[in-house]
mmCIF file with all atom_site columns, C-alpha atoms in Angstrom:
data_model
loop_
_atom_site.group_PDB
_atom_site.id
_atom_site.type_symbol
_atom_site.label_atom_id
_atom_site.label_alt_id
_atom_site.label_comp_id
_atom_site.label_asym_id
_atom_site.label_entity_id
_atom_site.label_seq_id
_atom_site.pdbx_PDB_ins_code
_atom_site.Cartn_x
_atom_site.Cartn_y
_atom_site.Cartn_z
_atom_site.occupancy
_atom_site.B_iso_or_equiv
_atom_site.pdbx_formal_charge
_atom_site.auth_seq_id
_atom_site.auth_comp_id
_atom_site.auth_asym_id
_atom_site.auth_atom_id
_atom_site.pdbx_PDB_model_num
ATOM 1   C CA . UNK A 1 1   ? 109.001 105.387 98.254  1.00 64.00 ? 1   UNK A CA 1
ATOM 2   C CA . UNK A 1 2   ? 109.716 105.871 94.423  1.00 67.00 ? 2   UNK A CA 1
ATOM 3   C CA . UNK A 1 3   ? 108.447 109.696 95.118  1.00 69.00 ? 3   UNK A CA 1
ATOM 4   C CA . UNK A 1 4   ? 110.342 110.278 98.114  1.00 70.00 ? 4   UNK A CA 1
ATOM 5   C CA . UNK A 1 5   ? 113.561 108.790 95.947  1.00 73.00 ? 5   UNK A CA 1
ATOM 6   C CA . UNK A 1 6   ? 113.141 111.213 93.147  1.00 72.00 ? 6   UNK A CA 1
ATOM 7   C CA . UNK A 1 7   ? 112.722 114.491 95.608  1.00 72.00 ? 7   UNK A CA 1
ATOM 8   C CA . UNK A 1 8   ? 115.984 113.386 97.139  1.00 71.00 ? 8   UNK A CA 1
ATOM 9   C CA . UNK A 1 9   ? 117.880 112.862 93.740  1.00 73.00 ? 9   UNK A CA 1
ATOM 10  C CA . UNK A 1 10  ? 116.014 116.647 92.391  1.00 69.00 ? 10  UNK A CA 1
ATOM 11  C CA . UNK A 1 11  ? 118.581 118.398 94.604  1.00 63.00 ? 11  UNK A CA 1
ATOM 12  C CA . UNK A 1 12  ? 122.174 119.151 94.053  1.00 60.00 ? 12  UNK A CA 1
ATOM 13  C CA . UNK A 1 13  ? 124.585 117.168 96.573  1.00 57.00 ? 13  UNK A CA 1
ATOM 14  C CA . UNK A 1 14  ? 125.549 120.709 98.428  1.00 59.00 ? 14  UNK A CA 1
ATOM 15  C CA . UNK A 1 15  ? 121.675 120.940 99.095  1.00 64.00 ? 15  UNK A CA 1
ATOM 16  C CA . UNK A 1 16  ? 120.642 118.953 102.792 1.00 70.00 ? 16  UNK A CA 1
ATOM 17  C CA . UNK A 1 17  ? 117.031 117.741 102.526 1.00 71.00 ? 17  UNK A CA 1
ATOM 18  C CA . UNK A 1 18  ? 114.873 115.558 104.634 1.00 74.00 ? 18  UNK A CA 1
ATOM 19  C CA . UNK A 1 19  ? 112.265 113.458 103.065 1.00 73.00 ? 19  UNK A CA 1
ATOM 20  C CA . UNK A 1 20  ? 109.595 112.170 106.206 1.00 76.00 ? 20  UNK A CA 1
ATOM 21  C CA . UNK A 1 21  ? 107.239 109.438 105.672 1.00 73.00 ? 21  UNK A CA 1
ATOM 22  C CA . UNK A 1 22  ? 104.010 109.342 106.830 1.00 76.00 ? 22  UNK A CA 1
ATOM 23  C CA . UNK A 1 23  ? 102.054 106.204 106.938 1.00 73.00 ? 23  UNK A CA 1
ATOM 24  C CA . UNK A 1 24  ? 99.475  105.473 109.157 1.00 70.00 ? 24  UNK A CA 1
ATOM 25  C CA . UNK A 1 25  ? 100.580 102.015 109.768 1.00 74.00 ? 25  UNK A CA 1
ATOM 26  C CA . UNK A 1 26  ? 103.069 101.382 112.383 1.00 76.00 ? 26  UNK A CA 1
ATOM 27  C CA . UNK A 1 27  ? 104.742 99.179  110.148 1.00 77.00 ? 27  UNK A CA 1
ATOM 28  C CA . UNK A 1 28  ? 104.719 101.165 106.368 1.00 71.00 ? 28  UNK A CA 1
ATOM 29  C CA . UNK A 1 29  ? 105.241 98.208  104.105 1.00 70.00 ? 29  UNK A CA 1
ATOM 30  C CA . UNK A 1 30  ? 102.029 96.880  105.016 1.00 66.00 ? 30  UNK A CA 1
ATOM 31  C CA . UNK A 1 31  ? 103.979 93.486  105.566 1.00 76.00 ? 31  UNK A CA 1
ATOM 32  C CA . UNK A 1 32  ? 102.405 93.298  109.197 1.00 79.00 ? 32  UNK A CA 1
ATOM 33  C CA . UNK A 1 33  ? 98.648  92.584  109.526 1.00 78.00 ? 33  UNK A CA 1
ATOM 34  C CA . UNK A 1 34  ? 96.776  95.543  110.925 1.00 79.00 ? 34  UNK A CA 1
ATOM 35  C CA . UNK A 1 35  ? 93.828  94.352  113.670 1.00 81.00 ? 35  UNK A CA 1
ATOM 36  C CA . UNK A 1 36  ? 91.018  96.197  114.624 1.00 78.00 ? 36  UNK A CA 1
ATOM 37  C CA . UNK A 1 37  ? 90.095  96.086  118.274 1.00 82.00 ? 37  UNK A CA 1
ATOM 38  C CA . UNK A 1 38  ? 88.031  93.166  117.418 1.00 84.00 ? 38  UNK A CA 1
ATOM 39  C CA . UNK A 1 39  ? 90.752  91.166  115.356 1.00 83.00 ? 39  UNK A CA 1
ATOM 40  C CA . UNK A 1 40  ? 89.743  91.568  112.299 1.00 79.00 ? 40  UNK A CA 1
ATOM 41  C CA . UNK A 1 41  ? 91.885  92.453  109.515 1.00 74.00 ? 41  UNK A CA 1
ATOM 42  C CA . UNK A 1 42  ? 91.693  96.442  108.366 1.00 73.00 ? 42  UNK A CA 1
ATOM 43  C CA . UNK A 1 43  ? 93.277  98.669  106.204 1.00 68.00 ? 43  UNK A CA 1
ATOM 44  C CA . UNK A 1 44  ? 94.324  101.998 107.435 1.00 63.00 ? 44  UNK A CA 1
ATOM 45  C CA . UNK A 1 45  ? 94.878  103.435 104.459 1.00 58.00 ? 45  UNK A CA 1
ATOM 46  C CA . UNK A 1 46  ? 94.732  103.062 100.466 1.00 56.00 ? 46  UNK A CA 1
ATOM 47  C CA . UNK A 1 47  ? 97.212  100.908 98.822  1.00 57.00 ? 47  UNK A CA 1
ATOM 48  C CA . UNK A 1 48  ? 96.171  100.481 95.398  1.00 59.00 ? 48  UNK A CA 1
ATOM 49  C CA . UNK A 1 49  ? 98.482  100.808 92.765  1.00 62.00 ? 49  UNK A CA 1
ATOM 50  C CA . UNK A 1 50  ? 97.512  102.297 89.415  1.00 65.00 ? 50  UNK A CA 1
ATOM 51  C CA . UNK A 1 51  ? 98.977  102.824 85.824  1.00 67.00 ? 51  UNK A CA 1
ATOM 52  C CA . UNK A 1 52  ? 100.344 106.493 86.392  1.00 71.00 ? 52  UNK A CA 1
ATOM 53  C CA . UNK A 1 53  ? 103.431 106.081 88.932  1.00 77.00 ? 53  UNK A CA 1
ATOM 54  C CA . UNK A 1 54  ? 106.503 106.877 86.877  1.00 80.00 ? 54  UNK A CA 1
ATOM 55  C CA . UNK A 1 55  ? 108.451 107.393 90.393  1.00 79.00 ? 55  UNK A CA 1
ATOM 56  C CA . UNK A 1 56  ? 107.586 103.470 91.341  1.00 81.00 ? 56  UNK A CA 1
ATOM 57  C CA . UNK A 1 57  ? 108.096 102.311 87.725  1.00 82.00 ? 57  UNK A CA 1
ATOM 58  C CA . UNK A 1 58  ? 111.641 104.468 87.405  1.00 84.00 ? 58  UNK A CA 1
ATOM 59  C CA . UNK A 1 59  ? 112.892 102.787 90.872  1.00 83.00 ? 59  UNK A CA 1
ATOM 60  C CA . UNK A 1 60  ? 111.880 99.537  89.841  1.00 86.00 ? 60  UNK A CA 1
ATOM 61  C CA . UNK A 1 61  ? 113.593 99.568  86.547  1.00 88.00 ? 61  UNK A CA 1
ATOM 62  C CA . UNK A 1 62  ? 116.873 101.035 88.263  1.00 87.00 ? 62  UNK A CA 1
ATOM 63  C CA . UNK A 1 63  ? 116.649 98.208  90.801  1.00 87.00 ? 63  UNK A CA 1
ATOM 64  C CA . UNK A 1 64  ? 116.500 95.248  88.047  1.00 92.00 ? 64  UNK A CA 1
ATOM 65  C CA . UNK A 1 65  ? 113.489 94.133  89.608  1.00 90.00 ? 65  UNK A CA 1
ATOM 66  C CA . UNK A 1 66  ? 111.008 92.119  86.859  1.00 91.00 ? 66  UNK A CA 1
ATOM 67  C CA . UNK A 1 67  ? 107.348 93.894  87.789  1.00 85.00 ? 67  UNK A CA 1
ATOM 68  C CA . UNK A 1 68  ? 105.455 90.541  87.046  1.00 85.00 ? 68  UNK A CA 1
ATOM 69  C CA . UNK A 1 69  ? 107.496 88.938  89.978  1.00 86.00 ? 69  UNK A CA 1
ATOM 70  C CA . UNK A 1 70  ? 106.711 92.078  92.412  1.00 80.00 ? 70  UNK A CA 1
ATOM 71  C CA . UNK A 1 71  ? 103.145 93.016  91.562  1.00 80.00 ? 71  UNK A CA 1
ATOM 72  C CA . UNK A 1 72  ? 99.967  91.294  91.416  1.00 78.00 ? 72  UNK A CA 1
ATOM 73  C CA . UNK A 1 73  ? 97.580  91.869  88.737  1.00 79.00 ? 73  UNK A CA 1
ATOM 74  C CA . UNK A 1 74  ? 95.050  94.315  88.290  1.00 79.00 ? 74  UNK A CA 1
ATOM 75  C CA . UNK A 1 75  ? 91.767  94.029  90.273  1.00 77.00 ? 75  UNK A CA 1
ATOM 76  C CA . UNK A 1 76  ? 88.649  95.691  90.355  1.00 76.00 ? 76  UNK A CA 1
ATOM 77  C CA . UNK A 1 77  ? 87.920  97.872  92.887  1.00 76.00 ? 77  UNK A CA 1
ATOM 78  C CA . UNK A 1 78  ? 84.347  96.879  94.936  1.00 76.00 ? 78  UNK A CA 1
ATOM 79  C CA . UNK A 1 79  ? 82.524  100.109 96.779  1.00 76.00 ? 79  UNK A CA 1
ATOM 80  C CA . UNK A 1 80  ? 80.540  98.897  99.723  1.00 74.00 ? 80  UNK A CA 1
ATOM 81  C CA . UNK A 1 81  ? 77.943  100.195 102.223 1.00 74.00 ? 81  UNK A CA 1
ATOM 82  C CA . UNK A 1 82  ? 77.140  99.378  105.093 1.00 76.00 ? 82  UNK A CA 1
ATOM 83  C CA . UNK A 1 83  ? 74.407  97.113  103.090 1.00 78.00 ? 83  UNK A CA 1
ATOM 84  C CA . UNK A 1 84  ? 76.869  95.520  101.471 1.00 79.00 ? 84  UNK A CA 1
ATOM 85  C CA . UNK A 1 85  ? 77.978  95.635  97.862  1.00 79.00 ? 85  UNK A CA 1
ATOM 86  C CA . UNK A 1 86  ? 77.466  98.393  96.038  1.00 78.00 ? 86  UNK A CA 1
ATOM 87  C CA . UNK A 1 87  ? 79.234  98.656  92.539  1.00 77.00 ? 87  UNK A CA 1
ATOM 88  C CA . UNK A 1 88  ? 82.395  97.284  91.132  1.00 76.00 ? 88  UNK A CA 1
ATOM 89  C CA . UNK A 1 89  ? 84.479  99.059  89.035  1.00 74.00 ? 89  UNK A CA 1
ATOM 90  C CA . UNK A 1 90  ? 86.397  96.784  86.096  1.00 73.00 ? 90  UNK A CA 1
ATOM 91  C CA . UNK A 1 91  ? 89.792  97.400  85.151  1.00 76.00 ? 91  UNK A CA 1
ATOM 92  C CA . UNK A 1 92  ? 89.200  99.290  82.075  1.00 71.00 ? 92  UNK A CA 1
ATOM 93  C CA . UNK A 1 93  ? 92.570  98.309  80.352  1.00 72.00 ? 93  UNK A CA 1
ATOM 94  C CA . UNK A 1 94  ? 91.325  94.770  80.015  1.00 71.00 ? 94  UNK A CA 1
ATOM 95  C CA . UNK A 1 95  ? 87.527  94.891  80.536  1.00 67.00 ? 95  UNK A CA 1
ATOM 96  C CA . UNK A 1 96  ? 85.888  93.365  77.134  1.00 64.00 ? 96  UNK A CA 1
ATOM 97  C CA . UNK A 1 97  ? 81.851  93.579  76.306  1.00 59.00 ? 97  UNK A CA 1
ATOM 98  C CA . UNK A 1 98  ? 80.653  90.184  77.055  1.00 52.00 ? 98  UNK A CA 1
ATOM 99  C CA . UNK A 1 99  ? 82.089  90.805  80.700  1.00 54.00 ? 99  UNK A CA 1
ATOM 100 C CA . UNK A 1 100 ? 80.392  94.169  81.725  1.00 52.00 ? 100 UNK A CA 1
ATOM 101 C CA . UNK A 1 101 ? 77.092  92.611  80.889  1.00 55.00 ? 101 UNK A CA 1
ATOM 102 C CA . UNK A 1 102 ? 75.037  92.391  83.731  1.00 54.00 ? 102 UNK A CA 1
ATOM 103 C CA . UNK A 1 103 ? 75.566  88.525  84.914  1.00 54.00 ? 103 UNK A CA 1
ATOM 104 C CA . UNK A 1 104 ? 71.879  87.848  84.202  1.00 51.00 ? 104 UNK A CA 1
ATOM 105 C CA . UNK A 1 105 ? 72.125  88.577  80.694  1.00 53.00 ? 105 UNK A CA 1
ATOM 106 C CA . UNK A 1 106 ? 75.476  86.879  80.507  1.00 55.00 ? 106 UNK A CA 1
ATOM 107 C CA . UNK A 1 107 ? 73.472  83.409  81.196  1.00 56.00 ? 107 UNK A CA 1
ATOM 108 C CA . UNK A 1 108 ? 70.910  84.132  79.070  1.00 58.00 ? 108 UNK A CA 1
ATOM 109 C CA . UNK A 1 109 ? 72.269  85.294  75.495  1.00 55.00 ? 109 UNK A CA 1
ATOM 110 C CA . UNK A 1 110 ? 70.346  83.916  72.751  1.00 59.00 ? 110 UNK A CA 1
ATOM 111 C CA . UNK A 1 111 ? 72.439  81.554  70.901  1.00 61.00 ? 111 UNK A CA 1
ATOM 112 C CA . UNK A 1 112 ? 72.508  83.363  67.767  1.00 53.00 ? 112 UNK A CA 1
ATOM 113 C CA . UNK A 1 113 ? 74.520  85.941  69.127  1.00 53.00 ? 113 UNK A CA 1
ATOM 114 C CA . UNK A 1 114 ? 77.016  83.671  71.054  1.00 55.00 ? 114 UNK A CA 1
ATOM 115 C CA . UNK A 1 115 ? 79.178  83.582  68.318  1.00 60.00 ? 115 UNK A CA 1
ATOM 116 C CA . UNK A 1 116 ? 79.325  87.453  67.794  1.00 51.00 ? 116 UNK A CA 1
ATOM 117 C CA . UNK A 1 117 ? 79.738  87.470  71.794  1.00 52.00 ? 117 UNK A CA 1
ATOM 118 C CA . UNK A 1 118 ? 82.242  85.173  71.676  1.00 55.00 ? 118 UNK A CA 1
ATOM 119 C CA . UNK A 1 119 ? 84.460  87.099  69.552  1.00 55.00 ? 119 UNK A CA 1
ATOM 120 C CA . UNK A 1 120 ? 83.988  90.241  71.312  1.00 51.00 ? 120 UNK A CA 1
ATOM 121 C CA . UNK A 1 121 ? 85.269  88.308  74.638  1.00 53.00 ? 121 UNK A CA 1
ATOM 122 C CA . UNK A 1 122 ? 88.544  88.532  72.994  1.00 55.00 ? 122 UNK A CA 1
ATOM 123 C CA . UNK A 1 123 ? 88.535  92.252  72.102  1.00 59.00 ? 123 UNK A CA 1
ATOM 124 C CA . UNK A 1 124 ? 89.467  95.198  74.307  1.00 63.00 ? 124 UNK A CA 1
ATOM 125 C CA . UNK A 1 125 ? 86.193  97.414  75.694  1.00 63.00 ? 125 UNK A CA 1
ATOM 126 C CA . UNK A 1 126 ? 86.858  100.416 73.144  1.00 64.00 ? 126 UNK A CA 1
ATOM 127 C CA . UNK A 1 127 ? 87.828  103.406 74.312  1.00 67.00 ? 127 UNK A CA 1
ATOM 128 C CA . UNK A 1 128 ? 85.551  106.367 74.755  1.00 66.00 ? 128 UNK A CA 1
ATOM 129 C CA . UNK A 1 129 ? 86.227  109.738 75.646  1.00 64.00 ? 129 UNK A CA 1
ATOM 130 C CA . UNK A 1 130 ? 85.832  110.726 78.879  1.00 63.00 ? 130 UNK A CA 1
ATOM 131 C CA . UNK A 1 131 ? 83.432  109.816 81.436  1.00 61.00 ? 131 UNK A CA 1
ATOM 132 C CA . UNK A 1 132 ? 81.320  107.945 78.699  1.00 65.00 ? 132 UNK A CA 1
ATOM 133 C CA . UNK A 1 133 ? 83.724  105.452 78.895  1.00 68.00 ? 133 UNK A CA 1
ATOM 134 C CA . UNK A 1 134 ? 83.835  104.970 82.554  1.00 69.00 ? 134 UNK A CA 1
ATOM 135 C CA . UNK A 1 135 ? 80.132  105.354 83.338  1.00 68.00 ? 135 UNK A CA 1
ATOM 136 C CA . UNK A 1 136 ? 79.428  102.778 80.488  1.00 69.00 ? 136 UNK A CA 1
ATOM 137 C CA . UNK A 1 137 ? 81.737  100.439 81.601  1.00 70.00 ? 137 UNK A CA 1
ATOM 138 C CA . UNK A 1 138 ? 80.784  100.373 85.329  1.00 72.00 ? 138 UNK A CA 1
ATOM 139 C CA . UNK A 1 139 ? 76.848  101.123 84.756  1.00 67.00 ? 139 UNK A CA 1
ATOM 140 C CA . UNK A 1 140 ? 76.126  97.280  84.704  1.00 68.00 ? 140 UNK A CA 1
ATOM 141 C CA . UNK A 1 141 ? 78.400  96.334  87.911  1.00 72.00 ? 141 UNK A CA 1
ATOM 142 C CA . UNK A 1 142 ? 75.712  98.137  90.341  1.00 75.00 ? 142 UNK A CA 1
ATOM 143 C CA . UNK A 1 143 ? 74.551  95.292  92.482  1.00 73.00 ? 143 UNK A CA 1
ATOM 144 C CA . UNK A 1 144 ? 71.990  96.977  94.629  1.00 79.00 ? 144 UNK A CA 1
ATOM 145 C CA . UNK A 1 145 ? 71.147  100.921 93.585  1.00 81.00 ? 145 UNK A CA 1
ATOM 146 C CA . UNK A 1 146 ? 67.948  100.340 91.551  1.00 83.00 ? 146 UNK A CA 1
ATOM 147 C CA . UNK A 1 147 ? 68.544  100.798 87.600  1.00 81.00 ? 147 UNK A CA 1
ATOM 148 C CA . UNK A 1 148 ? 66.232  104.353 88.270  1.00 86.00 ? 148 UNK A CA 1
ATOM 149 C CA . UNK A 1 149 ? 68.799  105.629 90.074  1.00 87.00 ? 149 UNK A CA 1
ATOM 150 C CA . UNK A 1 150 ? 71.687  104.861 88.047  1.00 83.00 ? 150 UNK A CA 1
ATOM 151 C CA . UNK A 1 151 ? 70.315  106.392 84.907  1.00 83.00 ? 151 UNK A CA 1
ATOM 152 C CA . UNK A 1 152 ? 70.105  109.502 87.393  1.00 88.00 ? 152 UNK A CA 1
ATOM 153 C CA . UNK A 1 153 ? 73.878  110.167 86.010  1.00 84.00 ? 153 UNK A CA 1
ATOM 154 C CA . UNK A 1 154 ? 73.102  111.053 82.688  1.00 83.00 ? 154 UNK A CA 1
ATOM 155 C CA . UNK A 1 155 ? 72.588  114.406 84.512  1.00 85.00 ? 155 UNK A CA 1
ATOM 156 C CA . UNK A 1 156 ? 76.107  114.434 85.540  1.00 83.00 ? 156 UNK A CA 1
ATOM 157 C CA . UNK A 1 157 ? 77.466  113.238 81.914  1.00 82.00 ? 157 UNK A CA 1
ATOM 158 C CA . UNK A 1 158 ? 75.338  116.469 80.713  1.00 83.00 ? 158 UNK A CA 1
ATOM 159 C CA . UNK A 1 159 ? 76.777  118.737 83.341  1.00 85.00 ? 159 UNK A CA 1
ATOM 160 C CA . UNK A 1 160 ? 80.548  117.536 82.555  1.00 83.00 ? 160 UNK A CA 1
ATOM 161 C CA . UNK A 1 161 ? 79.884  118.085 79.154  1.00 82.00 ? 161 UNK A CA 1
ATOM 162 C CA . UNK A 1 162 ? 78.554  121.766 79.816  1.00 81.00 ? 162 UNK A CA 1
ATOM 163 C CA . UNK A 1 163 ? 81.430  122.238 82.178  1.00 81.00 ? 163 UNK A CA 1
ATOM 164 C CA . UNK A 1 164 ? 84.411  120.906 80.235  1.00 77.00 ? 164 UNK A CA 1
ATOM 165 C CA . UNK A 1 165 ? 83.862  121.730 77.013  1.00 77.00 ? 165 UNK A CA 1
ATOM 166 C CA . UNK A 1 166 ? 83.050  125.463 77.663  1.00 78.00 ? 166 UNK A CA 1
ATOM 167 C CA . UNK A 1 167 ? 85.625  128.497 77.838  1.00 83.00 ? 167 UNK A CA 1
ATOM 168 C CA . UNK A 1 168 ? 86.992  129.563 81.003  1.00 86.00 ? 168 UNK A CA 1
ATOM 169 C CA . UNK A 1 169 ? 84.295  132.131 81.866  1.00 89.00 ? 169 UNK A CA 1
ATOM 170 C CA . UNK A 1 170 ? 81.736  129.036 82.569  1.00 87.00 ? 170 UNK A CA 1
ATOM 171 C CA . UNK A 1 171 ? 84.176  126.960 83.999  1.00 88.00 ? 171 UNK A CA 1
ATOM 172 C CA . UNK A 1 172 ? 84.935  129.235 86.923  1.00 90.00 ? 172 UNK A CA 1
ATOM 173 C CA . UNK A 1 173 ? 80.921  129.591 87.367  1.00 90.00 ? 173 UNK A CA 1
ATOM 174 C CA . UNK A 1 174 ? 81.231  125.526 87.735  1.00 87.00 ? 174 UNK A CA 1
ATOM 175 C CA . UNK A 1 175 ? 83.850  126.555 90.574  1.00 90.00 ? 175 UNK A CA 1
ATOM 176 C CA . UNK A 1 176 ? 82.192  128.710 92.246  1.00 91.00 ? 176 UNK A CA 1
ATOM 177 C CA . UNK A 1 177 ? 79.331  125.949 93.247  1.00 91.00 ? 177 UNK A CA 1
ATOM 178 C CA . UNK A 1 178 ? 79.108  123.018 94.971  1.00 94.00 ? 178 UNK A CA 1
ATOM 179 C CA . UNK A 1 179 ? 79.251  119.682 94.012  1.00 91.00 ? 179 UNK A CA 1
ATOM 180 C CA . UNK A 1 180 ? 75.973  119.087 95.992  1.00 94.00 ? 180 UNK A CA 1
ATOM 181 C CA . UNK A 1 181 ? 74.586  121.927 94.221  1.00 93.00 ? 181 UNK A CA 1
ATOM 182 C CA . UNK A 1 182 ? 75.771  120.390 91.277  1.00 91.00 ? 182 UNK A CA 1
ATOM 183 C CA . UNK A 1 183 ? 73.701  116.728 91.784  1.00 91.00 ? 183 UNK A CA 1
ATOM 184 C CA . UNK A 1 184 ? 70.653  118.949 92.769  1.00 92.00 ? 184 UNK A CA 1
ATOM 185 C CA . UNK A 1 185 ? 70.611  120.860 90.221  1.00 91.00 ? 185 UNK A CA 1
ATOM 186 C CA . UNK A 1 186 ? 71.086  118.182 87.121  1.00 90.00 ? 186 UNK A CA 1
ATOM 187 C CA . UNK A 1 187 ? 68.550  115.761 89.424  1.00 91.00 ? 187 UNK A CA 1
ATOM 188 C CA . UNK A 1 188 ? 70.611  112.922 90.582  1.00 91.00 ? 188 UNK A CA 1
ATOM 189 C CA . UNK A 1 189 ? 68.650  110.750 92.740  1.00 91.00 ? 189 UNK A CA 1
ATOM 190 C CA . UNK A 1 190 ? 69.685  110.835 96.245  1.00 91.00 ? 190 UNK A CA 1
ATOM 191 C CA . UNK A 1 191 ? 70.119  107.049 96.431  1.00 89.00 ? 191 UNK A CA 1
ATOM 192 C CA . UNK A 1 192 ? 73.010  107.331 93.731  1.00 86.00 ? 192 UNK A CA 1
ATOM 193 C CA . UNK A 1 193 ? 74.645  109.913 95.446  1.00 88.00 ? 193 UNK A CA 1
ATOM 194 C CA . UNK A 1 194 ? 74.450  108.665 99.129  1.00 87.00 ? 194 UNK A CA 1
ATOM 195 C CA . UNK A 1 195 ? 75.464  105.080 98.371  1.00 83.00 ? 195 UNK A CA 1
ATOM 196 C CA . UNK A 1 196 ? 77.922  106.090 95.428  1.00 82.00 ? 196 UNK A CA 1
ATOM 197 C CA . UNK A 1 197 ? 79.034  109.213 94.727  1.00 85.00 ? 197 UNK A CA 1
ATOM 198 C CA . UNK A 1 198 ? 79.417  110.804 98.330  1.00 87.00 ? 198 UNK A CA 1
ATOM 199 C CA . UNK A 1 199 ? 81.354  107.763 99.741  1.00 80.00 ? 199 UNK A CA 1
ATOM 200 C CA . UNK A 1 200 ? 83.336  107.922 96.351  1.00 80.00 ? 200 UNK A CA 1
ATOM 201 C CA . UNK A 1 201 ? 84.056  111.499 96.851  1.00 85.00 ? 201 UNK A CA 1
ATOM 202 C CA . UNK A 1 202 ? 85.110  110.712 100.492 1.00 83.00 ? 202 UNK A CA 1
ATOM 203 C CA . UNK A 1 203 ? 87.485  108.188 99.400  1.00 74.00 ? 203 UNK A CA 1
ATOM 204 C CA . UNK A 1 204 ? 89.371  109.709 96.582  1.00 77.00 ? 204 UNK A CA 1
ATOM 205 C CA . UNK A 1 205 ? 89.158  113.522 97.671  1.00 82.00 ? 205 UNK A CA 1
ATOM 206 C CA . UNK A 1 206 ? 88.442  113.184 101.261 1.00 82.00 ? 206 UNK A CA 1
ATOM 207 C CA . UNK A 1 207 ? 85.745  115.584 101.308 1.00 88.00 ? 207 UNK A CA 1
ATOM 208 C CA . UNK A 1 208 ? 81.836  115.575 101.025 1.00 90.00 ? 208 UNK A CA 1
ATOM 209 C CA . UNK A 1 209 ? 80.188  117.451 98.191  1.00 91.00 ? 209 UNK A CA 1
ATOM 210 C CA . UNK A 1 210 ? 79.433  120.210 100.498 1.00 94.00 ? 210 UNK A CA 1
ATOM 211 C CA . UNK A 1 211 ? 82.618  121.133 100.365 1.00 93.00 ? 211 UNK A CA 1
ATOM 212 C CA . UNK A 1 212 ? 83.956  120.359 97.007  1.00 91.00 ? 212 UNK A CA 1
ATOM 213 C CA . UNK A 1 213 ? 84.253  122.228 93.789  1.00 91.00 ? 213 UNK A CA 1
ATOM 214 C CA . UNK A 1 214 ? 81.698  121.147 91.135  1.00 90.00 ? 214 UNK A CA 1
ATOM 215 C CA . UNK A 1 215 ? 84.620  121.783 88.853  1.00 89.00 ? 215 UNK A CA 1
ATOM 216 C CA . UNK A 1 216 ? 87.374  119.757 90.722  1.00 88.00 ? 216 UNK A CA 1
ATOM 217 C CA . UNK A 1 217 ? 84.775  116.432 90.917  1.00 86.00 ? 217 UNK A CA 1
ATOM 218 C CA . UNK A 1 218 ? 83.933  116.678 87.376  1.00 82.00 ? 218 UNK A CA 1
ATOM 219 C CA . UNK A 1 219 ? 88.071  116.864 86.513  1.00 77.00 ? 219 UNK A CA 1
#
């Protein structure tokens, strides 16, 4: 909505332009529940709502509207199988230490580090540079891929490394292969990328690593 506000307010008032929706709801508010044949409740589409929508934040602000009173907090997003839960992500703007500890060493700190833990529970998870940040921050929320397999993408830390932080010439050799290529070549395991990475991939680009750009899915 706040996008299809600002395209109509980018033209000049002799210009005529027609802005089209397309939701795959029948009802695009998502105020009406959407069944599956069986009843159950689905979602047709994604609705999350990150950190980076000026558009929404601009029409909100024009509107008076408070955001606290019109949108819910954060939540971590939960990646599942058809096994069940796979991996949680946190929200990384107010994930702290104690709380990206895997749960079993949560119960168990020794108590002469509770007061050290303790403190960090009130401190922001620090910020690395990118995806160090990210893959430390979600390694410990895998609940079923085996810690073998999750170690895996170190090889994909190396390769992003490789990729980004090269000149252009390498860069376009990164974009010229396959993101399947990619995880075979740097040796992810093939339980990380089936249960992870592909249905990631799926979700957020809409495409399998067959047919994406080792240099688009490390961007």
């Amino acid at each position: 909505w706040g996008a299809a506000k600002a395209l109509c307010q980018s033209t000049s008032s002799d210009d005529d332009m027609e802005v089209i929706l397309v939701d795959a709801l029948p009802d695009p508010t998502g105020q009406t529940p959407y069944l599956s044949s069986t009843g159950k409740p689905v979602e047709a589409g994604t609705r999350g709502f990150w950190k980076d929508y000026p558009n929404i934040n601009a029409l909100v602000e024009e509107l008076n509207l408070n955001e606290d009173d019109i949108f819910t907090p954060f939540t971590n997003s939960s990646f599942y199988s058809p096994d069940g839960l796979e991996a949680t992500a946190p929200v990384f703007s107010e994930a702290t230490l104690p709380s990206l500890l895997p749960k079993e060493l949560q119960d168990n700190i020794p108590s002469f580090l509770q007061d050290f833990v303790g403190q960090q529970a009130e401190e922001a998870f620090p910020q690395l540079p990118s995806p160090f940040g990210q893959v430390l921050a979600t390694f410990p929320l895998f609940e079923r891929i085996p810690l073998a397999d999750r170690a895996s993408m170190v090889g994909l830390l190396l390769a992003t490394i490789d990729c980004l932080g090269s000149d252009e010439d390498v860069q376009e050799q990164y974009d010229r292969m396959t993101a399947h290529d990619l995880f075979i070549k740097f040796k992810l395991s093939k339980r990380l990328v089936d249960d992870f990475i592909r249905p990631t991939l799926l979700v957020g680009l809409f495409k399998p690593p067959e047919e994406l750009s080792a240099l688009v899915v490390m961007e």
